[in-house]
Protein backbone atom coordinates (compact mmCIF):
# COMPACT_ATOMS: atom_id res chain seq x y z
CA UNK A 1 0.00 0.00 0.00
CA UNK A 2 1.32 3.42 -0.93
CA UNK A 3 1.48 6.29 1.52
CA UNK A 4 1.63 9.96 0.60
CA UNK A 5 1.65 13.20 2.58
CA UNK A 6 0.15 16.16 0.75
CA UNK A 7 1.25 19.60 1.96
CA UNK A 8 -1.19 22.44 1.28
CA UNK A 9 -1.22 26.20 1.45
CA UNK A 10 -3.22 27.80 4.26
CA UNK A 11 -6.65 28.95 3.10
CA UNK A 12 -8.00 32.02 4.89
CA UNK A 13 -11.47 31.67 6.39
CA UNK A 14 -12.34 35.06 4.91
CA UNK A 15 -11.66 33.99 1.32
CA UNK A 16 -12.72 30.36 1.05
CA UNK A 17 -12.95 29.09 -2.51
CA UNK A 18 -15.25 26.85 -4.52
CA UNK A 19 -19.04 26.67 -4.23
CA UNK A 20 -19.46 26.99 -0.47
CA UNK A 21 -23.04 26.93 0.79
CA UNK A 22 -24.79 28.26 3.88
CA UNK A 23 -28.00 26.41 4.78
CA UNK A 24 -29.59 29.10 6.90
CA UNK A 25 -32.24 28.58 9.58
CA UNK A 26 -34.35 31.22 11.29
CA UNK A 27 -33.19 30.16 14.76
CA UNK A 28 -30.40 28.12 16.28
CA UNK A 29 -27.48 26.57 14.43
CA UNK A 30 -27.25 26.70 10.65
CA UNK A 31 -25.14 24.46 8.36
CA UNK A 32 -22.04 25.45 6.40
CA UNK A 33 -20.93 23.31 3.45
CA UNK A 34 -17.28 23.90 2.57
CA UNK A 35 -15.86 22.45 -0.64
CA UNK A 36 -12.14 21.78 -1.03
CA UNK A 37 -10.15 20.11 -3.81
CA UNK A 38 -6.98 18.02 -3.40
CA UNK A 39 -4.86 15.48 -5.22
CA UNK A 40 -4.97 12.01 -3.69
CA UNK A 41 -2.73 9.04 -4.43
CA UNK A 42 -3.68 5.39 -4.46
CA UNK A 43 -3.65 4.07 -0.92
CA UNK A 44 -3.43 6.13 2.26
CA UNK A 45 -3.35 9.95 2.18
CA UNK A 46 -3.01 12.64 4.83
CA UNK A 47 -4.93 15.77 3.78
CA UNK A 48 -4.59 19.17 5.35
CA UNK A 49 -4.56 21.29 7.25
CA UNK A 50 -7.92 22.67 6.08
CA UNK A 51 -9.04 25.87 7.82
CA UNK A 52 -12.71 26.06 8.84
CA UNK A 53 -14.85 29.06 9.77
CA UNK A 54 -14.12 30.45 13.24
CA UNK A 55 -17.86 30.22 14.05
CA UNK A 56 -17.88 26.44 13.53
CA UNK A 57 -19.30 24.00 16.10
CA UNK A 58 -16.96 21.10 15.47
CA UNK A 59 -18.94 18.44 17.34
CA UNK A 60 -21.04 18.09 14.17
CA UNK A 61 -18.22 18.02 11.59
CA UNK A 62 -18.59 15.53 8.71
CA UNK A 63 -16.18 14.97 5.81
CA UNK A 64 -17.26 13.39 2.52
CA UNK A 65 -15.37 12.37 -0.61
CA UNK A 66 -16.47 10.23 -3.55
CA UNK A 67 -15.17 6.65 -3.43
CA UNK A 68 -13.01 7.55 -0.42
CA UNK A 69 -12.95 6.29 3.12
CA UNK A 70 -12.25 8.80 5.88
CA UNK A 71 -10.26 6.88 8.49
CA UNK A 72 -9.59 9.59 11.10
CA UNK A 73 -9.04 13.32 11.54
CA UNK A 74 -7.30 15.70 13.91
CA UNK A 75 -8.74 19.07 14.97
CA UNK A 76 -6.41 21.85 16.11
CA UNK A 77 -6.94 25.44 17.21
CA UNK A 78 -10.53 25.15 18.37
CA UNK A 79 -9.95 27.98 20.83
CA UNK A 80 -12.81 30.33 21.67
CA UNK A 81 -10.83 31.94 24.51
CA UNK A 82 -8.58 34.74 23.23
CA UNK A 83 -5.88 33.94 25.78
CA UNK A 84 -5.62 30.37 24.51
CA UNK A 85 -5.73 31.49 20.87
CA UNK A 86 -2.73 33.83 21.38
CA UNK A 87 -0.47 31.08 22.73
CA UNK A 88 2.37 30.45 20.27
CA UNK A 89 1.57 33.65 18.32
CA UNK A 90 3.79 36.72 17.99
CA UNK A 91 2.23 39.78 19.65
CA UNK A 92 3.17 43.34 20.58
CA UNK A 93 2.66 44.84 24.04
CA UNK A 94 2.52 48.64 23.88
CA UNK A 95 1.95 51.38 26.42
CA UNK A 96 2.84 52.24 30.02
CA UNK A 97 6.34 53.22 28.88
CA UNK A 98 7.17 49.91 27.20
CA UNK A 99 7.17 48.15 23.85
CA UNK A 100 7.67 44.39 23.78
CA UNK A 101 7.35 41.95 20.92
CA UNK A 102 7.59 38.19 21.17
CA UNK A 103 5.94 34.79 21.05
CA UNK A 104 3.29 34.19 23.70
CA UNK A 105 4.25 31.36 26.04
CA UNK A 106 1.32 31.76 28.41
CA UNK A 107 -1.24 34.25 29.71
CA UNK A 108 -2.19 33.72 33.34
CA UNK A 109 -4.44 36.09 35.30
CA UNK A 110 -3.03 39.57 34.56
CA UNK A 111 0.44 38.45 33.46
CA UNK A 112 1.75 37.56 30.02
CA UNK A 113 4.87 35.50 29.35
CA UNK A 114 6.78 36.29 26.15
CA UNK A 115 9.73 34.69 24.39
CA UNK A 116 11.47 37.75 22.88
CA UNK A 117 14.72 38.22 20.96
CA UNK A 118 16.31 39.42 24.19
CA UNK A 119 15.07 36.46 26.18
CA UNK A 120 12.13 35.37 28.31
CA UNK A 121 9.98 38.20 29.71
CA UNK A 122 7.09 38.16 32.18
CA UNK A 123 5.06 41.37 32.39
CA UNK A 124 1.58 42.57 33.29
CA UNK A 125 -1.18 42.63 30.68
CA UNK A 126 -1.67 46.13 29.28
CA UNK A 127 -4.60 48.23 30.43
CA UNK A 128 -6.51 50.83 28.43
CA UNK A 129 -5.31 52.89 26.57
CA UNK A 130 -2.33 50.54 26.17
CA UNK A 131 -2.80 47.57 23.89
CA UNK A 132 -1.92 43.97 23.15
CA UNK A 133 -1.90 43.42 19.37
CA UNK A 134 -1.22 40.74 16.78
CA UNK A 135 -0.56 41.01 13.05
CA UNK A 136 -3.00 38.14 12.47
CA UNK A 137 -6.64 38.82 11.66
CA UNK A 138 -9.48 37.56 13.87
CA UNK A 139 -10.27 34.80 11.37
CA UNK A 140 -6.68 33.57 11.39
CA UNK A 141 -6.49 33.47 15.17
CA UNK A 142 -9.80 31.72 15.79
CA UNK A 143 -10.21 29.47 12.73
CA UNK A 144 -9.85 25.81 13.70
CA UNK A 145 -8.06 23.49 11.29
CA UNK A 146 -8.60 19.83 10.49
CA UNK A 147 -6.18 17.26 9.05
CA UNK A 148 -7.70 13.98 7.93
CA UNK A 149 -6.52 10.58 6.76
CA UNK A 150 -8.23 8.89 3.81
CA UNK A 151 -7.72 5.83 1.64
CA UNK A 152 -8.25 6.06 -2.14
CA UNK A 153 -8.55 3.34 -4.79
CA UNK A 154 -6.74 5.41 -7.42
CA UNK A 155 -4.76 8.60 -7.90
CA UNK A 156 -6.96 11.52 -8.93
CA UNK A 157 -8.13 15.03 -8.11
CA UNK A 158 -10.84 14.79 -5.48
CA UNK A 159 -13.39 17.22 -4.07
CA UNK A 160 -14.19 17.00 -0.38
CA UNK A 161 -17.31 18.37 1.30
CA UNK A 162 -16.94 19.43 4.91
CA UNK A 163 -20.24 20.09 6.68
CA UNK A 164 -20.52 21.59 10.14
CA UNK A 165 -22.92 23.65 12.27
CA UNK A 166 -22.27 27.40 12.56
CA UNK A 167 -23.64 29.86 15.09
CA UNK A 168 -24.58 33.54 14.98
CA UNK A 169 -26.05 33.77 11.45
CA UNK A 170 -29.82 33.49 10.85
CA UNK A 171 -32.65 34.98 8.78
CA UNK A 172 -36.09 36.53 9.18
CA UNK A 173 -38.87 37.80 6.93
CA UNK A 174 -40.52 41.20 7.36
CA UNK A 175 -43.55 42.44 5.44
CA UNK A 176 -45.12 45.85 4.84
CA UNK A 177 -48.86 45.97 4.06
CA UNK A 178 -50.06 49.27 2.55
CA UNK A 179 -53.73 50.25 2.26
CA UNK A 180 -54.29 53.32 0.09
CA UNK A 181 -57.55 54.37 -1.64
CA UNK A 182 -58.96 50.85 -1.50
CA UNK A 183 -55.80 49.24 -2.94
CA UNK A 184 -53.84 46.80 -0.78
CA UNK A 185 -50.21 45.97 -1.59
CA UNK A 186 -47.73 43.71 0.17
CA UNK A 187 -43.94 43.99 0.18
CA UNK A 188 -41.71 41.25 1.56
CA UNK A 189 -38.10 41.59 2.72
CA UNK A 190 -35.66 38.83 3.61
CA UNK A 191 -33.42 39.91 6.47
CA UNK A 192 -30.04 38.16 6.72
CA UNK A 193 -28.68 38.61 10.26
CA UNK A 194 -24.95 38.21 10.90
CA UNK A 195 -24.12 38.64 14.58
CA UNK A 196 -20.48 37.55 14.20
CA UNK A 197 -17.16 39.30 13.41
CA UNK A 198 -16.89 37.10 10.29
CA UNK A 199 -17.58 38.48 6.79
CA UNK A 200 -18.65 35.96 4.17
CA UNK A 201 -18.29 36.65 0.44
CA UNK A 202 -19.77 34.88 -2.58
CA UNK A 203 -21.45 32.17 -0.54
CA UNK A 204 -24.56 30.40 -1.87
CA UNK A 205 -27.25 30.92 0.77
CA UNK A 206 -30.25 28.60 1.01
CA UNK A 207 -33.02 29.70 3.36
CA UNK A 208 -34.64 26.86 5.29
CA UNK A 209 -38.11 26.87 6.80
CA UNK A 210 -39.86 23.81 8.21
CA UNK A 211 -37.09 21.61 6.81
CA UNK A 212 -37.43 22.83 3.22
CA UNK A 213 -35.47 25.29 1.05
CA UNK A 214 -37.80 28.25 0.43
CA UNK A 215 -35.33 30.62 -1.26
CA UNK A 216 -31.86 30.52 -2.80
CA UNK A 217 -29.51 33.54 -2.83
CA UNK A 218 -26.44 32.76 -4.99
CA UNK A 219 -23.10 34.51 -4.43
CA UNK A 220 -24.31 36.45 -1.41
CA UNK A 221 -22.14 38.81 0.66
CA UNK A 222 -22.70 38.89 4.43
CA UNK A 223 -20.70 41.66 6.17
CA UNK A 224 -19.74 41.22 9.81
CA UNK A 225 -22.24 42.46 12.41
CA UNK A 226 -24.85 43.36 9.78
CA UNK A 227 -28.53 43.05 8.92
CA UNK A 228 -29.09 42.83 5.18
CA UNK A 229 -32.57 43.46 3.73
CA UNK A 230 -33.47 41.92 0.34
CA UNK A 231 -36.78 42.68 -1.43
CA UNK A 232 -38.33 39.41 -2.64
CA UNK A 233 -42.03 40.26 -2.97
CA UNK A 234 -44.00 43.23 -4.33
CA UNK A 235 -47.61 42.31 -5.11
CA UNK A 236 -51.24 43.00 -4.37
CA UNK A 237 -52.75 41.35 -1.32
CA UNK A 238 -53.77 38.56 -1.35
CA UNK A 239 -50.83 37.87 -3.71
CA UNK A 240 -51.55 36.50 -7.18
CA UNK A 241 -49.19 33.61 -6.61
CA UNK A 242 -50.68 30.71 -4.65
CA UNK A 243 -47.24 29.77 -3.30
CA UNK A 244 -47.16 29.85 0.49
CA UNK A 245 -45.15 32.80 1.79
CA UNK A 246 -42.61 32.43 4.64
CA UNK A 247 -43.94 33.35 8.09
CA UNK A 248 -42.97 36.80 9.36
CA UNK A 249 -43.91 40.09 10.99
CA UNK A 250 -46.16 42.52 9.06
CA UNK A 251 -46.12 46.32 9.50
CA UNK A 252 -49.56 47.73 8.62
CA UNK A 253 -49.93 51.17 6.98
CA UNK A 254 -53.23 52.83 6.07
CA UNK A 255 -53.17 55.99 3.92
CA UNK A 256 -49.59 56.63 5.01
CA UNK A 257 -50.19 56.14 8.75
CA UNK A 258 -48.64 53.28 10.72
CA UNK A 259 -51.40 51.22 12.35
CA UNK A 260 -49.49 48.44 14.10
CA UNK A 261 -47.94 44.99 13.67
CA UNK A 262 -49.49 41.65 12.79
CA UNK A 263 -48.10 38.25 11.81
CA UNK A 264 -48.24 36.42 8.50
CA UNK A 265 -48.49 32.74 9.32
CA UNK A 266 -49.36 29.85 7.02
CA UNK A 267 -50.08 32.34 4.23
CA UNK A 268 -52.56 34.49 6.18
CA UNK A 269 -52.20 37.78 8.07
CA UNK A 270 -53.57 37.55 11.60
Tab-separated table of C-alpha atoms in Angstrom:
chain	number	residue	atom	x	y	z
A	1	UNK	CA	0.000	0.000	0.000
A	2	UNK	CA	1.321	3.417	-0.932
A	3	UNK	CA	1.482	6.294	1.517
A	4	UNK	CA	1.628	9.956	0.600
A	5	UNK	CA	1.649	13.200	2.585
A	6	UNK	CA	0.146	16.158	0.753
A	7	UNK	CA	1.246	19.599	1.955
A	8	UNK	CA	-1.186	22.436	1.276
A	9	UNK	CA	-1.217	26.203	1.451
A	10	UNK	CA	-3.224	27.796	4.261
A	11	UNK	CA	-6.651	28.954	3.105
A	12	UNK	CA	-7.996	32.021	4.886
A	13	UNK	CA	-11.474	31.666	6.388
A	14	UNK	CA	-12.339	35.064	4.914
A	15	UNK	CA	-11.663	33.987	1.320
A	16	UNK	CA	-12.719	30.360	1.055
A	17	UNK	CA	-12.947	29.094	-2.513
A	18	UNK	CA	-15.252	26.850	-4.523
A	19	UNK	CA	-19.035	26.667	-4.229
A	20	UNK	CA	-19.456	26.993	-0.467
A	21	UNK	CA	-23.037	26.935	0.787
A	22	UNK	CA	-24.789	28.258	3.876
A	23	UNK	CA	-28.003	26.413	4.781
A	24	UNK	CA	-29.592	29.104	6.898
A	25	UNK	CA	-32.245	28.577	9.578
A	26	UNK	CA	-34.351	31.215	11.289
A	27	UNK	CA	-33.194	30.161	14.760
A	28	UNK	CA	-30.399	28.117	16.278
A	29	UNK	CA	-27.476	26.574	14.428
A	30	UNK	CA	-27.248	26.698	10.650
A	31	UNK	CA	-25.141	24.460	8.362
A	32	UNK	CA	-22.035	25.449	6.396
A	33	UNK	CA	-20.933	23.306	3.447
A	34	UNK	CA	-17.280	23.898	2.570
A	35	UNK	CA	-15.862	22.447	-0.636
A	36	UNK	CA	-12.145	21.778	-1.032
A	37	UNK	CA	-10.153	20.107	-3.812
A	38	UNK	CA	-6.978	18.023	-3.404
A	39	UNK	CA	-4.864	15.485	-5.216
A	40	UNK	CA	-4.972	12.015	-3.687
A	41	UNK	CA	-2.733	9.040	-4.429
A	42	UNK	CA	-3.680	5.391	-4.457
A	43	UNK	CA	-3.655	4.068	-0.916
A	44	UNK	CA	-3.426	6.129	2.256
A	45	UNK	CA	-3.347	9.948	2.177
A	46	UNK	CA	-3.012	12.643	4.832
A	47	UNK	CA	-4.925	15.766	3.778
A	48	UNK	CA	-4.594	19.172	5.354
A	49	UNK	CA	-4.562	21.291	7.248
A	50	UNK	CA	-7.922	22.670	6.081
A	51	UNK	CA	-9.036	25.868	7.818
A	52	UNK	CA	-12.708	26.064	8.841
A	53	UNK	CA	-14.846	29.058	9.766
A	54	UNK	CA	-14.120	30.448	13.243
A	55	UNK	CA	-17.857	30.222	14.051
A	56	UNK	CA	-17.876	26.438	13.528
A	57	UNK	CA	-19.300	23.995	16.098
A	58	UNK	CA	-16.963	21.098	15.473
A	59	UNK	CA	-18.937	18.437	17.340
A	60	UNK	CA	-21.035	18.093	14.170
A	61	UNK	CA	-18.218	18.023	11.590
A	62	UNK	CA	-18.590	15.529	8.713
A	63	UNK	CA	-16.179	14.969	5.809
A	64	UNK	CA	-17.260	13.386	2.522
A	65	UNK	CA	-15.372	12.370	-0.614
A	66	UNK	CA	-16.473	10.234	-3.550
A	67	UNK	CA	-15.170	6.649	-3.432
A	68	UNK	CA	-13.011	7.548	-0.422
A	69	UNK	CA	-12.949	6.288	3.123
A	70	UNK	CA	-12.249	8.804	5.882
A	71	UNK	CA	-10.262	6.879	8.492
A	72	UNK	CA	-9.593	9.586	11.096
A	73	UNK	CA	-9.042	13.317	11.536
A	74	UNK	CA	-7.296	15.696	13.913
A	75	UNK	CA	-8.741	19.069	14.974
A	76	UNK	CA	-6.409	21.848	16.105
A	77	UNK	CA	-6.937	25.438	17.208
A	78	UNK	CA	-10.534	25.147	18.374
A	79	UNK	CA	-9.945	27.979	20.834
A	80	UNK	CA	-12.806	30.331	21.672
A	81	UNK	CA	-10.825	31.936	24.506
A	82	UNK	CA	-8.582	34.740	23.225
A	83	UNK	CA	-5.881	33.943	25.785
A	84	UNK	CA	-5.625	30.368	24.512
A	85	UNK	CA	-5.727	31.492	20.872
A	86	UNK	CA	-2.733	33.826	21.383
A	87	UNK	CA	-0.465	31.079	22.731
A	88	UNK	CA	2.368	30.451	20.275
A	89	UNK	CA	1.572	33.646	18.317
A	90	UNK	CA	3.794	36.717	17.993
A	91	UNK	CA	2.227	39.777	19.650
A	92	UNK	CA	3.173	43.338	20.585
A	93	UNK	CA	2.661	44.840	24.041
A	94	UNK	CA	2.518	48.642	23.881
A	95	UNK	CA	1.950	51.385	26.421
A	96	UNK	CA	2.837	52.243	30.019
A	97	UNK	CA	6.336	53.217	28.876
A	98	UNK	CA	7.166	49.907	27.205
A	99	UNK	CA	7.172	48.148	23.852
A	100	UNK	CA	7.673	44.391	23.780
A	101	UNK	CA	7.346	41.947	20.923
A	102	UNK	CA	7.589	38.185	21.171
A	103	UNK	CA	5.938	34.793	21.054
A	104	UNK	CA	3.286	34.193	23.703
A	105	UNK	CA	4.246	31.355	26.037
A	106	UNK	CA	1.320	31.758	28.407
A	107	UNK	CA	-1.244	34.255	29.710
A	108	UNK	CA	-2.189	33.722	33.341
A	109	UNK	CA	-4.439	36.094	35.299
A	110	UNK	CA	-3.029	39.567	34.564
A	111	UNK	CA	0.437	38.448	33.457
A	112	UNK	CA	1.746	37.564	30.021
A	113	UNK	CA	4.869	35.501	29.352
A	114	UNK	CA	6.784	36.292	26.149
A	115	UNK	CA	9.726	34.693	24.388
A	116	UNK	CA	11.469	37.751	22.876
A	117	UNK	CA	14.722	38.224	20.957
A	118	UNK	CA	16.309	39.424	24.193
A	119	UNK	CA	15.070	36.465	26.176
A	120	UNK	CA	12.134	35.366	28.311
A	121	UNK	CA	9.978	38.199	29.707
A	122	UNK	CA	7.087	38.156	32.184
A	123	UNK	CA	5.062	41.366	32.386
A	124	UNK	CA	1.579	42.571	33.288
A	125	UNK	CA	-1.182	42.630	30.682
A	126	UNK	CA	-1.672	46.129	29.284
A	127	UNK	CA	-4.604	48.229	30.426
A	128	UNK	CA	-6.514	50.826	28.431
A	129	UNK	CA	-5.311	52.889	26.574
A	130	UNK	CA	-2.330	50.538	26.172
A	131	UNK	CA	-2.800	47.573	23.892
A	132	UNK	CA	-1.920	43.972	23.154
A	133	UNK	CA	-1.904	43.418	19.371
A	134	UNK	CA	-1.215	40.741	16.780
A	135	UNK	CA	-0.563	41.006	13.047
A	136	UNK	CA	-3.003	38.141	12.475
A	137	UNK	CA	-6.645	38.818	11.664
A	138	UNK	CA	-9.476	37.561	13.873
A	139	UNK	CA	-10.267	34.797	11.366
A	140	UNK	CA	-6.677	33.570	11.390
A	141	UNK	CA	-6.487	33.473	15.170
A	142	UNK	CA	-9.798	31.722	15.785
A	143	UNK	CA	-10.205	29.468	12.732
A	144	UNK	CA	-9.853	25.810	13.703
A	145	UNK	CA	-8.062	23.486	11.294
A	146	UNK	CA	-8.601	19.832	10.487
A	147	UNK	CA	-6.184	17.264	9.049
A	148	UNK	CA	-7.703	13.981	7.926
A	149	UNK	CA	-6.520	10.581	6.761
A	150	UNK	CA	-8.228	8.885	3.807
A	151	UNK	CA	-7.723	5.835	1.635
A	152	UNK	CA	-8.255	6.056	-2.142
A	153	UNK	CA	-8.553	3.336	-4.794
A	154	UNK	CA	-6.737	5.406	-7.425
A	155	UNK	CA	-4.756	8.603	-7.899
A	156	UNK	CA	-6.964	11.519	-8.927
A	157	UNK	CA	-8.134	15.025	-8.111
A	158	UNK	CA	-10.840	14.791	-5.480
A	159	UNK	CA	-13.390	17.215	-4.072
A	160	UNK	CA	-14.195	16.998	-0.378
A	161	UNK	CA	-17.307	18.369	1.297
A	162	UNK	CA	-16.944	19.434	4.908
A	163	UNK	CA	-20.242	20.086	6.678
A	164	UNK	CA	-20.520	21.589	10.142
A	165	UNK	CA	-22.923	23.655	12.268
A	166	UNK	CA	-22.275	27.403	12.559
A	167	UNK	CA	-23.636	29.861	15.093
A	168	UNK	CA	-24.582	33.538	14.983
A	169	UNK	CA	-26.054	33.775	11.449
A	170	UNK	CA	-29.820	33.488	10.851
A	171	UNK	CA	-32.654	34.977	8.778
A	172	UNK	CA	-36.090	36.529	9.178
A	173	UNK	CA	-38.873	37.797	6.931
A	174	UNK	CA	-40.522	41.200	7.365
A	175	UNK	CA	-43.555	42.441	5.439
A	176	UNK	CA	-45.121	45.854	4.841
A	177	UNK	CA	-48.860	45.973	4.057
A	178	UNK	CA	-50.063	49.267	2.547
A	179	UNK	CA	-53.735	50.249	2.263
A	180	UNK	CA	-54.292	53.320	0.087
A	181	UNK	CA	-57.550	54.372	-1.635
A	182	UNK	CA	-58.955	50.847	-1.505
A	183	UNK	CA	-55.798	49.240	-2.938
A	184	UNK	CA	-53.843	46.803	-0.785
A	185	UNK	CA	-50.209	45.966	-1.589
A	186	UNK	CA	-47.729	43.714	0.168
A	187	UNK	CA	-43.944	43.988	0.182
A	188	UNK	CA	-41.707	41.249	1.560
A	189	UNK	CA	-38.102	41.594	2.721
A	190	UNK	CA	-35.658	38.834	3.612
A	191	UNK	CA	-33.415	39.912	6.473
A	192	UNK	CA	-30.044	38.165	6.725
A	193	UNK	CA	-28.682	38.606	10.260
A	194	UNK	CA	-24.955	38.207	10.898
A	195	UNK	CA	-24.125	38.645	14.584
A	196	UNK	CA	-20.484	37.547	14.203
A	197	UNK	CA	-17.159	39.303	13.413
A	198	UNK	CA	-16.885	37.098	10.286
A	199	UNK	CA	-17.577	38.484	6.792
A	200	UNK	CA	-18.653	35.961	4.166
A	201	UNK	CA	-18.292	36.648	0.444
A	202	UNK	CA	-19.773	34.882	-2.582
A	203	UNK	CA	-21.452	32.165	-0.543
A	204	UNK	CA	-24.556	30.404	-1.869
A	205	UNK	CA	-27.248	30.921	0.773
A	206	UNK	CA	-30.246	28.603	1.006
A	207	UNK	CA	-33.021	29.699	3.357
A	208	UNK	CA	-34.641	26.856	5.288
A	209	UNK	CA	-38.108	26.867	6.804
A	210	UNK	CA	-39.864	23.806	8.205
A	211	UNK	CA	-37.093	21.608	6.813
A	212	UNK	CA	-37.434	22.835	3.220
A	213	UNK	CA	-35.468	25.287	1.051
A	214	UNK	CA	-37.797	28.254	0.429
A	215	UNK	CA	-35.333	30.617	-1.259
A	216	UNK	CA	-31.856	30.521	-2.799
A	217	UNK	CA	-29.515	33.539	-2.829
A	218	UNK	CA	-26.442	32.760	-4.986
A	219	UNK	CA	-23.096	34.513	-4.431
A	220	UNK	CA	-24.308	36.450	-1.410
A	221	UNK	CA	-22.143	38.808	0.658
A	222	UNK	CA	-22.703	38.894	4.435
A	223	UNK	CA	-20.700	41.657	6.168
A	224	UNK	CA	-19.740	41.221	9.807
A	225	UNK	CA	-22.244	42.463	12.411
A	226	UNK	CA	-24.850	43.355	9.784
A	227	UNK	CA	-28.533	43.050	8.918
A	228	UNK	CA	-29.091	42.828	5.177
A	229	UNK	CA	-32.574	43.460	3.726
A	230	UNK	CA	-33.474	41.916	0.343
A	231	UNK	CA	-36.783	42.676	-1.426
A	232	UNK	CA	-38.329	39.407	-2.644
A	233	UNK	CA	-42.028	40.261	-2.973
A	234	UNK	CA	-43.996	43.227	-4.326
A	235	UNK	CA	-47.614	42.313	-5.110
A	236	UNK	CA	-51.237	43.002	-4.375
A	237	UNK	CA	-52.753	41.347	-1.324
A	238	UNK	CA	-53.767	38.560	-1.353
A	239	UNK	CA	-50.827	37.866	-3.713
A	240	UNK	CA	-51.555	36.501	-7.181
A	241	UNK	CA	-49.189	33.609	-6.607
A	242	UNK	CA	-50.677	30.714	-4.647
A	243	UNK	CA	-47.239	29.771	-3.301
A	244	UNK	CA	-47.156	29.848	0.489
A	245	UNK	CA	-45.148	32.803	1.795
A	246	UNK	CA	-42.609	32.431	4.637
A	247	UNK	CA	-43.936	33.352	8.090
A	248	UNK	CA	-42.967	36.798	9.356
A	249	UNK	CA	-43.908	40.086	10.991
A	250	UNK	CA	-46.160	42.520	9.061
A	251	UNK	CA	-46.125	46.316	9.498
A	252	UNK	CA	-49.563	47.731	8.619
A	253	UNK	CA	-49.932	51.167	6.983
A	254	UNK	CA	-53.233	52.830	6.069
A	255	UNK	CA	-53.170	55.991	3.923
A	256	UNK	CA	-49.592	56.629	5.011
A	257	UNK	CA	-50.195	56.137	8.748
A	258	UNK	CA	-48.641	53.284	10.718
A	259	UNK	CA	-51.397	51.222	12.347
A	260	UNK	CA	-49.486	48.435	14.096
A	261	UNK	CA	-47.936	44.992	13.673
A	262	UNK	CA	-49.487	41.650	12.785
A	263	UNK	CA	-48.099	38.249	11.808
A	264	UNK	CA	-48.243	36.419	8.504
A	265	UNK	CA	-48.495	32.736	9.319
A	266	UNK	CA	-49.362	29.854	7.015
A	267	UNK	CA	-50.076	32.339	4.227
A	268	UNK	CA	-52.558	34.485	6.178
A	269	UNK	CA	-52.203	37.776	8.065
A	270	UNK	CA	-53.569	37.545	11.600
